[in-house]
Tab-separated table of C-alpha atoms in Angstrom:
chain	number	residue	atom	x	y	z
A	772	UNK	CA	24.987	37.592	89.407
A	773	UNK	CA	28.637	36.514	89.335
A	774	UNK	CA	28.361	34.782	92.706
A	775	UNK	CA	25.152	33.059	91.550
A	776	UNK	CA	26.905	31.745	88.430
A	777	UNK	CA	29.822	30.471	90.528
A	778	UNK	CA	27.472	28.664	92.931
A	779	UNK	CA	25.608	27.047	90.051
A	780	UNK	CA	28.828	25.920	88.424
A	781	UNK	CA	30.036	24.428	91.700
A	782	UNK	CA	26.717	22.620	92.068
A	783	UNK	CA	27.291	20.980	88.682
A	784	UNK	CA	30.133	18.875	90.121
A	785	UNK	CA	28.215	16.894	92.798
A	786	UNK	CA	25.147	16.639	90.580
A	787	UNK	CA	27.131	15.196	87.702
A	788	UNK	CA	28.969	12.853	90.074
A	789	UNK	CA	25.675	11.571	91.546
A	790	UNK	CA	24.116	10.995	88.118
A	791	UNK	CA	27.129	9.039	86.917
A	792	UNK	CA	27.326	7.012	90.148
A	793	UNK	CA	23.671	5.961	90.068
A	794	UNK	CA	23.833	4.910	86.421
A	795	UNK	CA	27.160	3.134	86.953
A	796	UNK	CA	25.702	1.058	89.792
A	797	UNK	CA	22.576	0.235	87.797
A	798	UNK	CA	24.638	-0.993	84.853
A	799	UNK	CA	26.659	-3.295	87.132
A	800	UNK	CA	23.583	-5.304	88.157
A	801	UNK	CA	22.139	-5.545	84.643
A	802	UNK	CA	23.070	-8.870	82.997
A	803	UNK	CA	24.532	-9.104	79.535
A	804	UNK	CA	27.760	-7.103	79.790
A	805	UNK	CA	30.490	-7.133	77.130
A	806	UNK	CA	32.158	-10.276	78.526
A	807	UNK	CA	28.833	-12.096	78.643
A	808	UNK	CA	28.188	-11.095	75.022
A	809	UNK	CA	31.531	-12.468	73.893
A	810	UNK	CA	30.958	-15.725	75.789
A	811	UNK	CA	27.471	-15.985	74.324
A	812	UNK	CA	28.914	-15.638	70.824
A	813	UNK	CA	31.474	-18.342	71.614
A	814	UNK	CA	28.686	-20.496	73.016
A	815	UNK	CA	26.628	-20.068	69.840
A	816	UNK	CA	29.640	-21.011	67.752
A	817	UNK	CA	30.172	-24.084	69.910
A	818	UNK	CA	26.528	-25.095	69.549
A	819	UNK	CA	26.809	-24.847	65.777
A	820	UNK	CA	29.991	-26.912	65.849
A	821	UNK	CA	28.277	-29.501	68.063
A	822	UNK	CA	25.406	-29.801	65.651
A	823	UNK	CA	27.762	-30.378	62.743
A	824	UNK	CA	29.909	-32.912	64.621
A	825	UNK	CA	26.888	-34.735	66.039
A	826	UNK	CA	25.518	-35.079	62.553
A	827	UNK	CA	28.742	-36.853	61.632
A	828	UNK	CA	28.536	-39.203	64.624
A	829	UNK	CA	30.912	-37.244	66.861
A	830	UNK	CA	30.456	-35.372	70.157
A	831	UNK	CA	31.911	-32.174	71.584
A	832	UNK	CA	31.535	-30.362	74.917
A	833	UNK	CA	29.615	-27.094	74.879
A	834	UNK	CA	29.906	-24.238	77.371
A	835	UNK	CA	27.149	-24.310	79.957
A	836	UNK	CA	25.339	-21.593	81.898
A	837	UNK	CA	27.817	-20.816	84.644
A	838	UNK	CA	31.483	-20.803	85.482
A	839	UNK	CA	34.213	-18.188	85.400
A	840	UNK	CA	37.243	-17.206	87.381
A	841	UNK	CA	38.036	-15.230	90.445
A	842	UNK	CA	34.630	-15.929	91.971
A	843	UNK	CA	32.788	-14.387	89.022
A	844	UNK	CA	30.117	-16.322	87.169
A	845	UNK	CA	29.571	-15.765	83.466
A	846	UNK	CA	26.931	-17.390	81.369
A	847	UNK	CA	28.555	-19.658	78.836
A	848	UNK	CA	31.966	-19.753	80.583
A	849	UNK	CA	31.928	-23.449	81.441
A	850	UNK	CA	34.680	-25.345	79.677
A	851	UNK	CA	36.717	-22.219	78.931
A	852	UNK	CA	40.194	-21.767	80.457
A	853	UNK	CA	40.224	-19.421	83.488
A	854	UNK	CA	43.165	-17.603	81.909
A	855	UNK	CA	40.973	-16.674	78.956
A	856	UNK	CA	38.315	-15.215	81.257
A	857	UNK	CA	40.956	-13.251	83.164
A	858	UNK	CA	42.353	-11.906	79.906
A	859	UNK	CA	38.896	-10.703	78.902
A	860	UNK	CA	38.456	-9.023	82.277
A	861	UNK	CA	41.764	-7.197	81.935
A	862	UNK	CA	40.926	-6.182	78.391
A	863	UNK	CA	37.646	-4.586	79.454
A	864	UNK	CA	38.967	-3.278	82.769
A	865	UNK	CA	36.815	-5.573	84.905
A	866	UNK	CA	39.769	-6.953	86.832
A	867	UNK	CA	39.668	-3.934	89.164
A	868	UNK	CA	37.286	-3.455	92.098
A	869	UNK	CA	34.041	-1.614	91.454
A	870	UNK	CA	35.000	1.615	93.204
A	871	UNK	CA	38.383	1.793	91.448
A	872	UNK	CA	36.746	1.420	88.059
A	873	UNK	CA	34.279	4.210	88.794
A	874	UNK	CA	36.875	6.627	90.173
A	875	UNK	CA	39.211	5.914	87.256
A	876	UNK	CA	36.388	6.547	84.806
A	877	UNK	CA	35.432	9.853	86.472
A	878	UNK	CA	39.073	10.972	86.599
A	879	UNK	CA	39.414	10.362	82.862
A	880	UNK	CA	36.070	11.984	82.101
A	881	UNK	CA	37.077	15.079	84.080
A	882	UNK	CA	39.759	15.774	81.461
A	883	UNK	CA	37.423	14.614	78.647
A	884	UNK	CA	39.334	11.384	78.056
A	885	UNK	CA	36.469	9.066	77.117
A	886	UNK	CA	38.535	6.097	75.951
A	887	UNK	CA	37.775	3.840	72.993
A	888	UNK	CA	34.664	2.001	71.959
A	889	UNK	CA	34.644	-1.720	72.717
A	890	UNK	CA	33.424	-2.737	69.278
A	891	UNK	CA	34.139	0.084	66.802
A	892	UNK	CA	37.923	0.383	67.329
A	893	UNK	CA	37.611	4.174	67.470
A	894	UNK	CA	37.816	6.701	70.268
A	895	UNK	CA	34.521	7.824	71.749
A	896	UNK	CA	35.385	11.444	71.012
A	897	UNK	CA	35.807	10.653	67.310
A	898	UNK	CA	32.493	8.807	67.255
A	899	UNK	CA	30.629	11.668	68.939
A	900	UNK	CA	32.184	14.300	66.671
A	901	UNK	CA	31.390	12.138	63.650
A	902	UNK	CA	27.706	11.850	64.606
A	903	UNK	CA	27.311	15.418	65.895
A	904	UNK	CA	26.508	17.151	62.550
A	905	UNK	CA	23.417	15.002	62.003
A	906	UNK	CA	21.989	15.647	65.467
A	907	UNK	CA	22.853	19.347	65.393
A	908	UNK	CA	21.141	19.666	62.011
A	909	UNK	CA	17.968	18.057	63.318
A	910	UNK	CA	17.986	19.908	66.635
A	911	UNK	CA	18.862	23.356	65.300
A	912	UNK	CA	16.447	23.509	62.380
A	913	UNK	CA	13.646	21.861	64.351
A	914	UNK	CA	14.006	24.263	67.291
A	915	UNK	CA	14.158	27.328	65.055
A	916	UNK	CA	11.109	26.278	63.025
A	917	UNK	CA	9.153	25.340	66.145
A	918	UNK	CA	9.743	28.791	67.628
A	919	UNK	CA	9.084	30.606	64.343
A	920	UNK	CA	5.745	28.792	64.006
A	921	UNK	CA	4.610	28.532	67.624
A	922	UNK	CA	5.209	32.106	68.812
A	923	UNK	CA	3.228	33.923	66.062
A	924	UNK	CA	0.545	31.242	66.168
A	925	UNK	CA	0.258	31.404	69.960
A	926	UNK	CA	0.019	35.214	69.909
A	927	UNK	CA	-2.651	35.100	67.195
A	928	UNK	CA	-4.653	32.535	69.150
A	929	UNK	CA	-4.433	34.644	72.321
A	930	UNK	CA	-5.541	37.829	70.552
A	931	UNK	CA	-8.399	35.979	68.808
A	932	UNK	CA	-9.306	33.762	71.736
A	933	UNK	CA	-12.620	31.985	71.121
A	934	UNK	CA	-12.803	32.892	67.432
A	935	UNK	CA	-13.106	30.459	64.524
A	936	UNK	CA	-9.387	30.833	63.886
A	937	UNK	CA	-8.644	29.834	67.471
A	938	UNK	CA	-10.927	26.787	67.300
A	939	UNK	CA	-9.580	25.651	63.911
A	940	UNK	CA	-5.928	25.967	64.922
A	941	UNK	CA	-6.650	24.293	68.260
A	942	UNK	CA	-7.670	21.172	66.326
A	943	UNK	CA	-4.288	21.126	64.600
A	944	UNK	CA	-2.520	21.740	67.910
A	945	UNK	CA	-4.395	18.893	69.611
A	946	UNK	CA	-3.494	16.501	66.798
A	947	UNK	CA	0.139	17.575	66.911
A	948	UNK	CA	0.203	17.121	70.682
A	949	UNK	CA	-1.475	13.711	70.599
A	950	UNK	CA	0.365	11.980	67.742
A	951	UNK	CA	4.068	11.120	68.255
A	952	UNK	CA	6.654	12.445	65.832
A	953	UNK	CA	7.633	8.982	64.596
A	954	UNK	CA	4.072	8.297	63.423
A	955	UNK	CA	4.142	11.525	61.416
A	956	UNK	CA	7.497	10.397	60.049
A	957	UNK	CA	6.021	7.103	58.849
A	958	UNK	CA	3.090	8.971	57.266
A	959	UNK	CA	5.471	11.339	55.481
A	960	UNK	CA	7.471	8.389	54.137
A	961	UNK	CA	4.343	6.667	52.863
A	962	UNK	CA	3.064	9.816	51.144
A	963	UNK	CA	6.190	11.685	50.008
A	964	UNK	CA	9.178	9.294	50.024
A	965	UNK	CA	8.099	6.565	47.624
A	966	UNK	CA	5.957	4.637	50.082
A	967	UNK	CA	2.728	4.375	48.080
A	968	UNK	CA	2.024	7.757	46.518
A	969	UNK	CA	4.734	10.324	45.737
A	970	UNK	CA	8.486	9.956	45.447
A	971	UNK	CA	9.617	13.525	46.050
A	972	UNK	CA	12.116	13.119	48.879
A	973	UNK	CA	14.948	10.679	49.649
A	974	UNK	CA	14.408	8.060	52.316
A	975	UNK	CA	17.781	7.878	54.012
A	976	UNK	CA	20.946	9.782	54.780
A	977	UNK	CA	21.867	13.446	55.156
A	978	UNK	CA	23.143	13.885	51.616
A	979	UNK	CA	23.411	12.045	48.316
A	980	UNK	CA	26.326	9.986	47.051
A	981	UNK	CA	28.924	12.196	45.440
A	982	UNK	CA	27.816	15.169	47.526
A	983	UNK	CA	31.386	16.439	47.908
A	984	UNK	CA	31.791	16.768	44.157
A	985	UNK	CA	28.786	19.105	43.855
A	986	UNK	CA	28.970	22.891	43.823
A	987	UNK	CA	28.167	24.740	47.018
A	988	UNK	CA	24.649	25.701	45.881
A	989	UNK	CA	23.846	22.112	44.881
A	990	UNK	CA	25.294	20.892	48.189
A	991	UNK	CA	22.999	23.194	50.161
A	992	UNK	CA	20.016	22.192	48.040
A	993	UNK	CA	20.800	18.497	48.430
A	994	UNK	CA	21.240	18.919	52.197
A	995	UNK	CA	17.828	20.559	52.686
A	996	UNK	CA	16.250	18.044	50.307
A	997	UNK	CA	17.393	15.195	52.549
A	998	UNK	CA	16.611	16.830	55.887
A	999	UNK	CA	13.179	18.213	54.973
A	1000	UNK	CA	11.059	15.229	56.022
A	1001	UNK	CA	12.881	14.437	59.321
A	1002	UNK	CA	12.720	18.075	60.425
A	1003	UNK	CA	9.088	18.394	59.367
A	1004	UNK	CA	8.193	15.306	61.396
A	1005	UNK	CA	9.911	16.735	64.490
A	1006	UNK	CA	8.307	20.152	64.010
A	1007	UNK	CA	4.807	18.693	63.764
A	1008	UNK	CA	5.342	16.746	66.952
A	1009	UNK	CA	6.997	19.611	68.848
A	1010	UNK	CA	5.180	22.856	68.045
A	1011	UNK	CA	1.941	22.059	69.904
A	1012	UNK	CA	3.147	22.447	73.491
A	1013	UNK	CA	5.022	25.683	72.753
A	1014	UNK	CA	1.985	27.133	70.964
A	1015	UNK	CA	-0.227	26.403	73.960
A	1016	UNK	CA	2.382	27.851	76.323
A	1017	UNK	CA	2.646	31.046	74.266
A	1018	UNK	CA	-1.107	31.474	74.074
A	1019	UNK	CA	-1.644	30.925	77.796
A	1020	UNK	CA	1.212	33.290	78.674
A	1021	UNK	CA	-0.306	36.067	76.559
A	1022	UNK	CA	-3.818	35.450	77.868
A	1023	UNK	CA	-2.521	35.649	81.420
A	1024	UNK	CA	-0.738	38.943	80.749
A	1025	UNK	CA	-3.607	40.461	78.744
A	1026	UNK	CA	-5.932	40.010	81.721
A	1027	UNK	CA	-3.678	41.877	84.161
A	1028	UNK	CA	-4.384	45.330	85.554
A	1029	UNK	CA	-1.595	47.178	83.758
A	1030	UNK	CA	-3.089	46.170	80.387
A	1031	UNK	CA	-6.513	47.433	81.433
A	1032	UNK	CA	-4.903	50.717	82.547
A	1033	UNK	CA	-2.984	51.023	79.253
A	1034	UNK	CA	-6.180	50.546	77.275
A	1035	UNK	CA	-8.006	53.095	79.425
A	1036	UNK	CA	-5.272	55.622	78.620
A	1037	UNK	CA	-5.932	55.135	74.919
A	1038	UNK	CA	-2.833	53.101	74.064
A	1039	UNK	CA	-3.154	51.344	70.712
A	1040	UNK	CA	-3.575	47.561	70.712
A	1041	UNK	CA	-0.354	46.926	68.799
A	1042	UNK	CA	1.715	49.163	71.065
A	1043	UNK	CA	0.127	47.672	74.155
A	1044	UNK	CA	0.549	44.113	72.890
A	1045	UNK	CA	4.104	44.310	71.563
A	1046	UNK	CA	5.422	47.122	73.748
A	1047	UNK	CA	4.246	45.864	77.146
A	1048	UNK	CA	2.624	42.419	77.034
A	1049	UNK	CA	5.168	40.782	74.743
A	1050	UNK	CA	8.177	41.162	77.051
A	1051	UNK	CA	6.368	39.752	80.068
A	1052	UNK	CA	4.540	36.989	78.218
A	1053	UNK	CA	7.586	35.807	76.282
A	1054	UNK	CA	9.788	35.515	79.365
A	1055	UNK	CA	9.123	31.817	79.985
A	1056	UNK	CA	9.016	31.020	76.254
A	1057	UNK	CA	12.346	32.606	75.325
A	1058	UNK	CA	14.093	31.400	78.470
A	1059	UNK	CA	13.136	27.827	77.616
A	1060	UNK	CA	14.942	27.921	74.256
A	1061	UNK	CA	18.241	26.336	75.468
A	1062	UNK	CA	16.523	23.426	77.197
A	1063	UNK	CA	14.164	22.927	74.232
A	1064	UNK	CA	17.113	22.707	71.870
A	1065	UNK	CA	18.892	20.164	74.090
A	1066	UNK	CA	15.734	18.102	74.453
A	1067	UNK	CA	15.169	17.914	70.705
A	1068	UNK	CA	18.869	17.417	70.007
A	1069	UNK	CA	19.477	14.454	72.313
A	1070	UNK	CA	16.137	12.811	73.056
A	1071	UNK	CA	13.475	13.726	70.540
A	1072	UNK	CA	15.308	12.634	67.420
A	1073	UNK	CA	16.162	9.015	68.285
A	1074	UNK	CA	13.291	7.328	66.458
A	1075	UNK	CA	13.487	9.878	63.640
A	1076	UNK	CA	17.154	8.991	63.143
A	1077	UNK	CA	16.254	5.309	63.032
A	1078	UNK	CA	13.332	5.763	60.634
A	1079	UNK	CA	15.248	7.967	58.190
A	1080	UNK	CA	18.583	6.125	58.618
A	1081	UNK	CA	20.327	9.207	59.981
A	1082	UNK	CA	23.482	8.219	61.837
A	1083	UNK	CA	23.359	10.721	64.707
A	1084	UNK	CA	23.942	10.834	68.459
A	1085	UNK	CA	20.574	9.352	69.331
A	1086	UNK	CA	21.219	6.264	67.232
A	1087	UNK	CA	24.777	6.045	68.584
A	1088	UNK	CA	23.557	5.999	72.187
A	1089	UNK	CA	20.835	3.475	71.403
A	1090	UNK	CA	23.255	1.084	69.698
A	1091	UNK	CA	25.744	1.502	72.557
A	1092	UNK	CA	23.083	0.515	75.084
A	1093	UNK	CA	22.034	-2.502	73.027
A	1094	UNK	CA	25.623	-3.675	72.502
A	1095	UNK	CA	26.722	-2.853	76.082
A	1096	UNK	CA	29.410	-0.535	74.728
A	1097	UNK	CA	30.126	0.974	78.151
A	1098	UNK	CA	32.647	3.661	77.105
A	1099	UNK	CA	30.175	5.116	74.607
A	1100	UNK	CA	27.258	4.746	77.034
A	1101	UNK	CA	28.908	6.517	79.956
A	1102	UNK	CA	30.713	9.102	77.833
A	1103	UNK	CA	27.526	10.215	76.111
A	1104	UNK	CA	25.686	10.192	79.454
A	1105	UNK	CA	28.439	12.336	80.991
A	1106	UNK	CA	28.503	14.748	78.074
A	1107	UNK	CA	24.726	15.102	77.786
A	1108	UNK	CA	24.261	15.506	81.546
A	1109	UNK	CA	26.984	18.136	81.741
A	1110	UNK	CA	25.523	19.979	78.759
A	1111	UNK	CA	22.028	19.801	80.244
A	1112	UNK	CA	23.204	21.242	83.563
A	1113	UNK	CA	25.023	24.059	81.808
A	1114	UNK	CA	21.961	24.772	79.675
A	1115	UNK	CA	19.939	25.087	82.866
A	1116	UNK	CA	22.277	27.855	83.940
A	1117	UNK	CA	22.009	29.454	80.500
A	1118	UNK	CA	18.204	29.354	80.822
A	1119	UNK	CA	18.388	31.218	84.156
A	1120	UNK	CA	20.705	33.809	82.648
A	1121	UNK	CA	18.282	34.175	79.746
A	1122	UNK	CA	15.502	34.912	82.224
A	1123	UNK	CA	17.589	37.739	83.687
A	1124	UNK	CA	18.493	39.008	80.217
A	1125	UNK	CA	14.897	39.104	79.006
A	1126	UNK	CA	13.611	40.686	82.223
A	1127	UNK	CA	16.225	42.669	84.212
A	1128	UNK	CA	13.845	42.756	87.187
A	1129	UNK	CA	14.739	39.127	87.940
A	1130	UNK	CA	17.525	38.876	90.500
A	1131	UNK	CA	18.498	35.309	91.429
A	1132	UNK	CA	20.878	36.433	94.153
A	1133	UNK	CA	18.167	38.439	95.902
A	1134	UNK	CA	15.795	35.477	95.577
A	1135	UNK	CA	18.265	33.097	97.223
A	1136	UNK	CA	19.027	35.504	100.059
């Protein structure tokens, strides 16, 4: 197992490098980088100035659609001094060749030096650590509740397959699987957060104003009061697939020969179900916990964070992409990719922990 872990960790390096390289190259050909955004803002200011001067009978030159320095063409750079463009390029690091910029970025990222945000005047590490509690809160509580609901429900559906209970709960599962989480979030706001009916829960933030002055019990109560609706929306949208997976896993195991033999020997249903079937059926469910947590933490909560005004990692990455904040974009991509690759290894180790019969080294050989 040790050699398998070492090989997987070594494989992380080229995989991470390839992911970063592909995304770096894609970003280079996408228009609207940070320099273009600054020039566009200057161009808008010049247009406003032109309108004011023209109204007074004057005339002023406005930056056009092309121009630049050093062979580069930037929209809105016409009429601007080449020295100004060069200064912007040095400021953002675009004065270096493409390959030097990428290698410098990867060298800094290797020691977790993510630089500073272009627009927030803060280091990327500070931004990520500042947003992390919100995303961890959503991801942790959602994942735990999804597993606590889906596993018992899936087992009950498998044991009562075809019954009224199975049919009734299948309707709920189908609805949860078909309707996105953000639509449930909007419905919850309309019904419970002062939309049109009840005003039981707050609409924004992770805690109330003056939260630090409250006692610890009131702080905990206020925290769960604020996070109840966002977590509930994510749970409704995420429990369906795990419930179906649990049910199908148990049905598959219940139909196997060793279960028939155990029943023929007079083994009780509970002992057969939880003593033999459970370990085999739950293998894929339990082993998927790390990846499920990462998926909810970094991808599933973006729209929920926007809807409930929760300033987390999903919203940070979205705003960085919109504003072309490259240090935040690439740093979060690097961090999330690295974490995802490591969680894949953790999932494999969880497989081996749940079922000692699994031997990855023997499989590879």
